[in-house]
């Protein structure tokens, strides 16, 4: 697949002409698509869903939105195979299952979602442009999709965790969120590593009440799920942030799940001209141990689904 040239602004970065594919027309897929309609650099959305009816319904709704706000973005239904036309693909389907877990909540969809993600990987084998993974457990499913398809795949879990961490710490210190610089890396889930030792407020080291912050990070998604059914806007905004950088619309730093020695886990990346480079954080001994624990857990979890790499292809 040849790379498409993109128009650029004088300060660098593409400003128009991109096509984004979205797999999944559920809560997150709908929200991501609506956000992209408002982006001047996105002129086409390709929507693939489990049923033709859901894809067509979302396309019609997005078309209404685009006309009302006078946006240039247009959406159309597509098969998964047709997403090879896109400059980036967002993967956010969710298999049907009931999540009753109270711990390791994001891992609960492993057995249900892994076959779905594996089949998508087989369909998009050879795709060379960025893929942004949302489906949980996002770290191990990013690895599964990347291993099967060969596509550069980025999970957005730690980006959402980092945003929640900054919001919680800002509330604790009674400062604007913009004053907080701190990161959450590793697993998107119970094994998340809060990088308290390098966190600053207004550029200065600060106190991080880890027990309080961990409780808030665990409780926040539960409150969201209890109130509106499932999280959608925070992860969707994380997708948008990642796409802007990976498609060279803007430069910046994100925390995304990528391959680190064969295991996908959240790490700080600086993305310039669409090219990511790792920006390692200095960790204290406790944080280093936590990252190693998360790595071991993610490796063990992946071993439970690695057989899907060789699974027989079925029809979507």
PDB file of C-alpha atoms in Angstrom, residues 39 46 83 90 121 124 126 144 161 167 174 206 212 281 299:
ATOM      1  CA  UNK A  39     -11.698  17.444  12.788  1.00  0.00           C
ATOM      2  CA  UNK A  46     -15.168   4.166   6.811  1.00  0.00           C
ATOM      3  CA  UNK A  83     -10.397  -0.508   5.547  1.00  0.00           C
ATOM      4  CA  UNK A  90      -9.520   2.358  15.101  1.00  0.00           C
ATOM      5  CA  UNK A 121      -5.990  -9.161  12.310  1.00  0.00           C
ATOM      6  CA  UNK A 124      -6.126  -6.774   7.714  1.00  0.00           C
ATOM      7  CA  UNK A 126      -0.385  -6.552   5.472  1.00  0.00           C
ATOM      8  CA  UNK A 144      -2.517 -10.166  19.283  1.00  0.00           C
ATOM      9  CA  UNK A 161      -5.258   6.180  33.020  1.00  0.00           C
ATOM     10  CA  UNK A 167      -7.378  14.885  37.218  1.00  0.00           C
ATOM     11  CA  UNK A 174      -6.557  22.022  44.259  1.00  0.00           C
ATOM     12  CA  UNK A 206       4.752  16.980  44.846  1.00  0.00           C
ATOM     13  CA  UNK A 212      -6.146   7.651  47.631  1.00  0.00           C
ATOM     14  CA  UNK A 281      10.678   7.682  32.597  1.00  0.00           C
ATOM     15  CA  UNK A 299       2.998 -12.063  29.225  1.00  0.00           C
TER      16      UNK A 299
END
